[in-house]
Amino acid sequence: SVSEALQMLKSHGDDAKLLSGGHSLIPALKLRLNNPGVVIDISKIEALKSISIDGDTLKIGANCTHAQIANSDVVRAHLAMICETAGNIGDIQVRNVGTIGGSVAHADPAADWPTVLIAAKANIQIEGPGGRRSVAAEEFFEGLYMTALADDEIITSVSVPSSAGSKSAYAKFVQPASRFALVGCAVCLKVDGGNIVSASVSQGGVSDHAYRDTAVEEALVGKPASDETMSGAAEQAAEGIDVMSDHFADEGYRKQMAKVFTKRALVAALED
């Protein structure tokens, strides 16, 4: 149970690590980047495996696999972008075993879930010795593999509020071997009378953590839902941000691709 896992975390302290799908922890162990004395397997906790609707909020258990989410009619009816994102993570083996909770806790800057959950205005549900708390996805991801999750806490679920009337899309520039995002942009828009009345835009793979791109949002709200608006807003992508540079893509290339894929996400959202 969650309470048993929390007690084990308390007993073993910094020497313990949680294991669910293992697609974050196992590679770290193989590379000797992590060497815990105790591994606490939470993958069999049934309470963390359900998908449900509570009022107008979608609740996805932390142990739900990417494949389970991708194939869920409940999720698709609530926000199709969530299903589509899950169905394009890694390959079939990764999707069948990897979990949303593990991905969120690991907070890889190139992972898909952080970017999409920020745009969807999701909340991360957490349980620890001090009880239960909820953290907005926008505030949960703090830096490179850094989150608001304390060492003695467990992610129990992800909650996504109603998106009725929203148009959404996620577009990513895929690293072909890993399927991670060299850059990725998620968009949720509301259009009324041909004008964009609200916009939630997030970027992943660009900086050391997924973040909400307010500059793009400001260039959208109150403007006509036109190609000219989309192009102008996309040019604001990754502006004023410390853009990552690595052997996959340098800073200049990554910044340009952020603009390209922001435009693609915006156009796809309007076609939703």
Coordinates of C-alpha atoms in Angstrom, one line a residue:
S1 CA 0.0 0.0 0.0
V2 CA 1.0 3.7 -0.2
S3 CA 1.2 3.9 3.6
E4 CA 3.5 0.9 3.7
A5 CA 5.8 2.4 1.0
L6 CA 5.9 5.7 2.9
Q7 CA 6.9 3.8 6.1
M8 CA 9.7 2.1 4.2
L9 CA 10.9 5.4 2.8
K10 CA 10.9 6.8 6.4
S11 CA 12.8 3.7 7.7
H12 CA 15.5 3.7 5.1
G13 CA 15.8 7.4 4.4
D14 CA 18.3 8.6 1.7
D15 CA 19.4 5.0 1.1
A16 CA 16.0 4.1 -0.6
K17 CA 14.6 4.6 -4.1
L18 CA 11.1 3.9 -5.4
L19 CA 10.6 1.6 -8.4
S20 CA 7.5 1.5 -10.5
G21 CA 8.0 0.9 -14.3
G22 CA 11.7 1.2 -13.9
H23 CA 12.4 3.1 -17.1
S24 CA 14.1 5.9 -15.2
L25 CA 15.7 4.1 -12.2
I26 CA 17.0 1.0 -14.0
P27 CA 19.1 2.9 -16.6
A28 CA 20.5 5.1 -13.8
L29 CA 21.5 2.0 -11.9
K30 CA 23.1 0.5 -15.0
L31 CA 25.1 3.6 -15.5
R32 CA 26.1 3.7 -11.8
L33 CA 24.5 7.2 -11.5
N34 CA 22.5 5.9 -8.7
N35 CA 23.3 3.2 -6.1
P36 CA 20.6 2.9 -3.5
G37 CA 20.9 0.3 -0.7
V38 CA 17.1 -0.4 -0.8
V39 CA 14.7 -0.4 -3.7
I40 CA 11.0 -0.1 -2.8
D41 CA 8.8 -1.7 -5.5
I42 CA 5.5 0.2 -5.7
S43 CA 4.4 -1.3 -9.0
K44 CA 1.8 -3.6 -7.5
I45 CA -0.1 -1.0 -5.6
E46 CA -3.5 -1.3 -7.2
A47 CA -4.7 2.0 -5.7
L48 CA -2.3 3.8 -8.1
K49 CA -3.4 2.1 -11.2
S50 CA -6.9 3.5 -11.9
I51 CA -8.2 6.1 -14.3
S52 CA -11.4 7.9 -13.3
I53 CA -13.4 11.0 -13.6
D54 CA -14.1 12.9 -10.3
G55 CA -16.7 15.6 -11.1
D56 CA -15.2 17.3 -14.1
T57 CA -11.6 16.3 -13.3
L58 CA -9.7 13.4 -14.8
K59 CA -7.6 11.4 -12.3
I60 CA -4.8 9.2 -13.6
G61 CA -3.1 7.0 -11.0
A62 CA 0.7 7.3 -10.8
N63 CA 1.2 3.6 -11.7
C64 CA -0.8 3.8 -14.9
T65 CA 1.4 2.9 -17.9
H66 CA 1.7 5.0 -21.0
A67 CA -0.1 2.2 -23.0
Q68 CA -3.0 2.2 -20.5
I69 CA -3.4 5.9 -20.9
A70 CA -3.1 5.8 -24.6
N71 CA -5.9 3.2 -24.9
S72 CA -8.3 4.8 -22.4
D73 CA -11.6 6.0 -23.8
V74 CA -12.1 8.0 -20.6
V75 CA -8.9 9.9 -21.1
R76 CA -9.6 10.5 -24.8
A77 CA -13.0 11.9 -24.1
H78 CA -11.6 14.3 -21.5
L79 CA -8.5 15.5 -23.4
A80 CA -7.4 13.7 -26.5
M81 CA -3.9 15.3 -26.4
I82 CA -3.2 13.1 -23.3
C83 CA -3.9 9.9 -25.2
E84 CA -1.9 11.0 -28.2
T85 CA 1.1 11.9 -26.1
A86 CA 1.1 8.6 -24.3
G87 CA 0.9 6.7 -27.6
N88 CA 4.0 8.4 -28.9
I89 CA 6.3 7.8 -26.0
G90 CA 9.3 5.6 -26.7
D91 CA 8.4 2.3 -28.3
I92 CA 5.8 -0.4 -27.4
Q93 CA 8.0 -2.0 -24.7
V94 CA 8.5 1.3 -23.0
R95 CA 4.8 2.2 -23.2
N96 CA 3.8 -1.2 -21.8
V97 CA 5.9 -0.8 -18.7
G98 CA 6.8 2.9 -18.1
T99 CA 4.4 4.9 -15.9
I100 CA 3.2 8.5 -15.8
G101 CA 4.2 8.8 -12.2
G102 CA 7.7 7.6 -12.8
S103 CA 8.2 10.0 -15.7
V104 CA 6.8 13.0 -13.7
A105 CA 9.0 12.2 -10.7
H106 CA 12.1 11.8 -12.9
A107 CA 11.5 15.1 -14.6
D108 CA 13.7 14.6 -17.6
P109 CA 13.7 17.9 -19.5
A110 CA 13.2 16.0 -22.8
A111 CA 10.3 13.9 -21.5
D112 CA 6.8 14.4 -22.9
W113 CA 4.6 14.3 -19.8
P114 CA 6.0 17.4 -18.0
T115 CA 5.4 19.6 -21.1
V116 CA 1.9 18.3 -21.8
L117 CA 0.7 18.4 -18.2
I118 CA 1.8 22.0 -17.8
A119 CA -0.2 23.0 -20.9
A120 CA -3.2 21.0 -19.6
K121 CA -3.0 22.8 -16.2
A122 CA -2.7 19.5 -14.4
N123 CA -2.0 19.0 -10.7
I124 CA 0.4 16.5 -9.2
Q125 CA -1.1 14.7 -6.2
I126 CA 1.4 13.8 -3.5
E127 CA 1.3 11.9 -0.3
G128 CA 3.9 12.0 2.5
P129 CA 4.4 11.9 6.3
G130 CA 2.7 15.3 6.5
G131 CA -0.4 14.1 4.6
R132 CA -1.6 14.8 1.1
R133 CA -1.0 17.8 -1.0
S134 CA -1.5 19.0 -4.6
V135 CA 1.1 20.9 -6.7
A136 CA 0.4 22.6 -10.0
A137 CA 2.4 21.0 -12.8
E138 CA 3.7 24.5 -13.7
E139 CA 5.3 24.7 -10.2
F140 CA 6.3 21.1 -9.8
F141 CA 9.2 21.0 -12.3
E142 CA 12.0 23.1 -10.8
G143 CA 15.2 22.3 -12.7
L144 CA 17.2 19.6 -14.3
Y145 CA 15.8 16.4 -12.8
M146 CA 14.5 18.6 -9.9
T147 CA 10.9 18.7 -8.7
A148 CA 8.9 19.8 -5.7
L149 CA 8.6 16.2 -4.5
A150 CA 10.4 15.6 -1.2
D151 CA 12.5 12.5 -0.7
D152 CA 9.9 11.0 1.7
E153 CA 6.9 11.6 -0.5
I154 CA 5.2 9.6 -3.3
I155 CA 3.3 10.8 -6.3
T156 CA -0.2 9.1 -6.1
S157 CA -1.9 10.6 -9.2
V158 CA -2.2 13.3 -11.8
S159 CA -5.4 15.4 -12.0
V160 CA -6.3 17.1 -15.2
P161 CA -9.2 19.7 -15.0
S162 CA -12.0 19.8 -17.6
S163 CA -10.9 21.1 -21.0
A164 CA -14.4 21.4 -22.5
G165 CA -14.3 23.6 -25.5
S166 CA -10.5 23.6 -25.7
K167 CA -8.4 22.8 -28.8
S168 CA -5.2 21.1 -28.0
A169 CA -2.1 19.5 -29.5
Y170 CA 1.4 18.4 -28.8
A171 CA 4.2 18.5 -31.4
K172 CA 7.7 17.3 -30.8
F173 CA 11.0 17.1 -32.7
V174 CA 11.8 13.4 -32.0
Q175 CA 15.3 12.2 -31.2
P176 CA 15.1 9.1 -33.4
A177 CA 16.8 6.6 -31.1
S178 CA 15.1 7.4 -27.8
R179 CA 11.9 9.1 -29.0
F180 CA 12.5 11.8 -26.4
A181 CA 11.8 15.4 -27.5
L182 CA 14.7 17.5 -28.7
V183 CA 12.1 20.2 -28.4
G184 CA 8.4 19.8 -27.8
C185 CA 5.5 22.2 -27.5
A186 CA 2.0 21.6 -26.0
V187 CA -0.9 23.9 -26.6
C188 CA -4.4 24.3 -25.2
L189 CA -6.5 27.0 -26.9
K190 CA -10.0 28.3 -26.5
V191 CA -11.5 30.1 -29.5
D192 CA -14.7 32.2 -29.5
G193 CA -16.0 34.1 -32.5
G194 CA -12.8 33.5 -34.4
N195 CA -10.6 35.0 -31.7
I196 CA -8.4 33.2 -29.2
V197 CA -9.8 33.9 -25.8
S198 CA -7.3 31.8 -23.7
A199 CA -4.1 30.0 -24.3
S200 CA -1.9 27.7 -22.4
V201 CA 1.5 26.9 -24.0
S202 CA 4.4 25.0 -22.6
Q203 CA 7.8 24.0 -23.9
G204 CA 10.0 20.9 -23.2
G205 CA 13.5 19.9 -24.3
V206 CA 14.4 23.6 -24.6
S207 CA 15.6 24.5 -21.1
D208 CA 16.6 22.4 -18.1
H209 CA 13.0 21.7 -17.3
A210 CA 9.6 22.0 -19.0
Y211 CA 8.1 25.5 -18.5
R212 CA 5.0 27.6 -19.4
D213 CA 5.8 29.9 -22.3
T214 CA 3.9 33.1 -21.3
A215 CA 5.4 35.1 -24.2
V216 CA 3.7 32.9 -26.8
E217 CA 0.5 33.0 -24.8
E218 CA 0.5 36.8 -24.6
A219 CA 1.0 36.9 -28.4
L220 CA -2.1 34.7 -28.9
V221 CA -4.8 35.9 -26.5
G222 CA -7.2 38.4 -28.0
K223 CA -6.0 37.9 -31.5
P224 CA -7.7 36.3 -34.5
A225 CA -7.2 32.5 -34.9
S226 CA -5.3 33.1 -38.1
D227 CA -2.1 31.8 -39.6
E228 CA -0.6 35.3 -39.2
T229 CA -1.3 35.1 -35.5
M230 CA 0.1 31.6 -35.2
S231 CA 3.3 32.6 -37.0
G232 CA 3.9 35.8 -34.9
A233 CA 3.3 33.9 -31.7
A234 CA 5.6 31.1 -32.6
E235 CA 8.4 33.6 -33.1
Q236 CA 8.2 34.3 -29.4
A237 CA 9.0 30.7 -28.5
A238 CA 12.0 30.2 -26.2
E239 CA 12.7 34.0 -26.1
G240 CA 14.5 35.1 -22.9
I241 CA 15.2 31.5 -21.9
D242 CA 18.5 29.8 -21.2
V243 CA 18.4 27.3 -24.0
M244 CA 20.2 24.0 -23.6
S245 CA 23.0 22.9 -25.9
D246 CA 24.2 19.3 -26.2
H247 CA 25.6 16.8 -28.8
F248 CA 22.1 16.4 -30.2
A249 CA 21.4 20.1 -30.9
D250 CA 23.2 23.3 -30.1
E251 CA 21.5 26.4 -28.6
G252 CA 20.8 28.1 -31.9
Y253 CA 19.3 25.1 -33.6
R254 CA 17.2 24.1 -30.6
K255 CA 15.8 27.6 -30.3
Q256 CA 14.9 27.7 -34.0
M257 CA 13.2 24.3 -33.7
A258 CA 11.3 25.5 -30.7
K259 CA 9.7 28.2 -33.0
V260 CA 9.0 25.7 -35.8
F261 CA 7.3 23.1 -33.5
T262 CA 5.4 25.8 -31.6
K263 CA 3.9 26.8 -34.9
R264 CA 3.1 23.2 -35.7
A265 CA 1.4 22.7 -32.3
L266 CA -0.6 25.8 -32.7
V267 CA -1.8 24.9 -36.2
A268 CA -2.6 21.3 -35.1
A269 CA -4.6 22.6 -32.1
L270 CA -6.7 24.8 -34.3
E271 CA -7.4 21.8 -36.5
D272 CA -8.4 19.7 -33.4

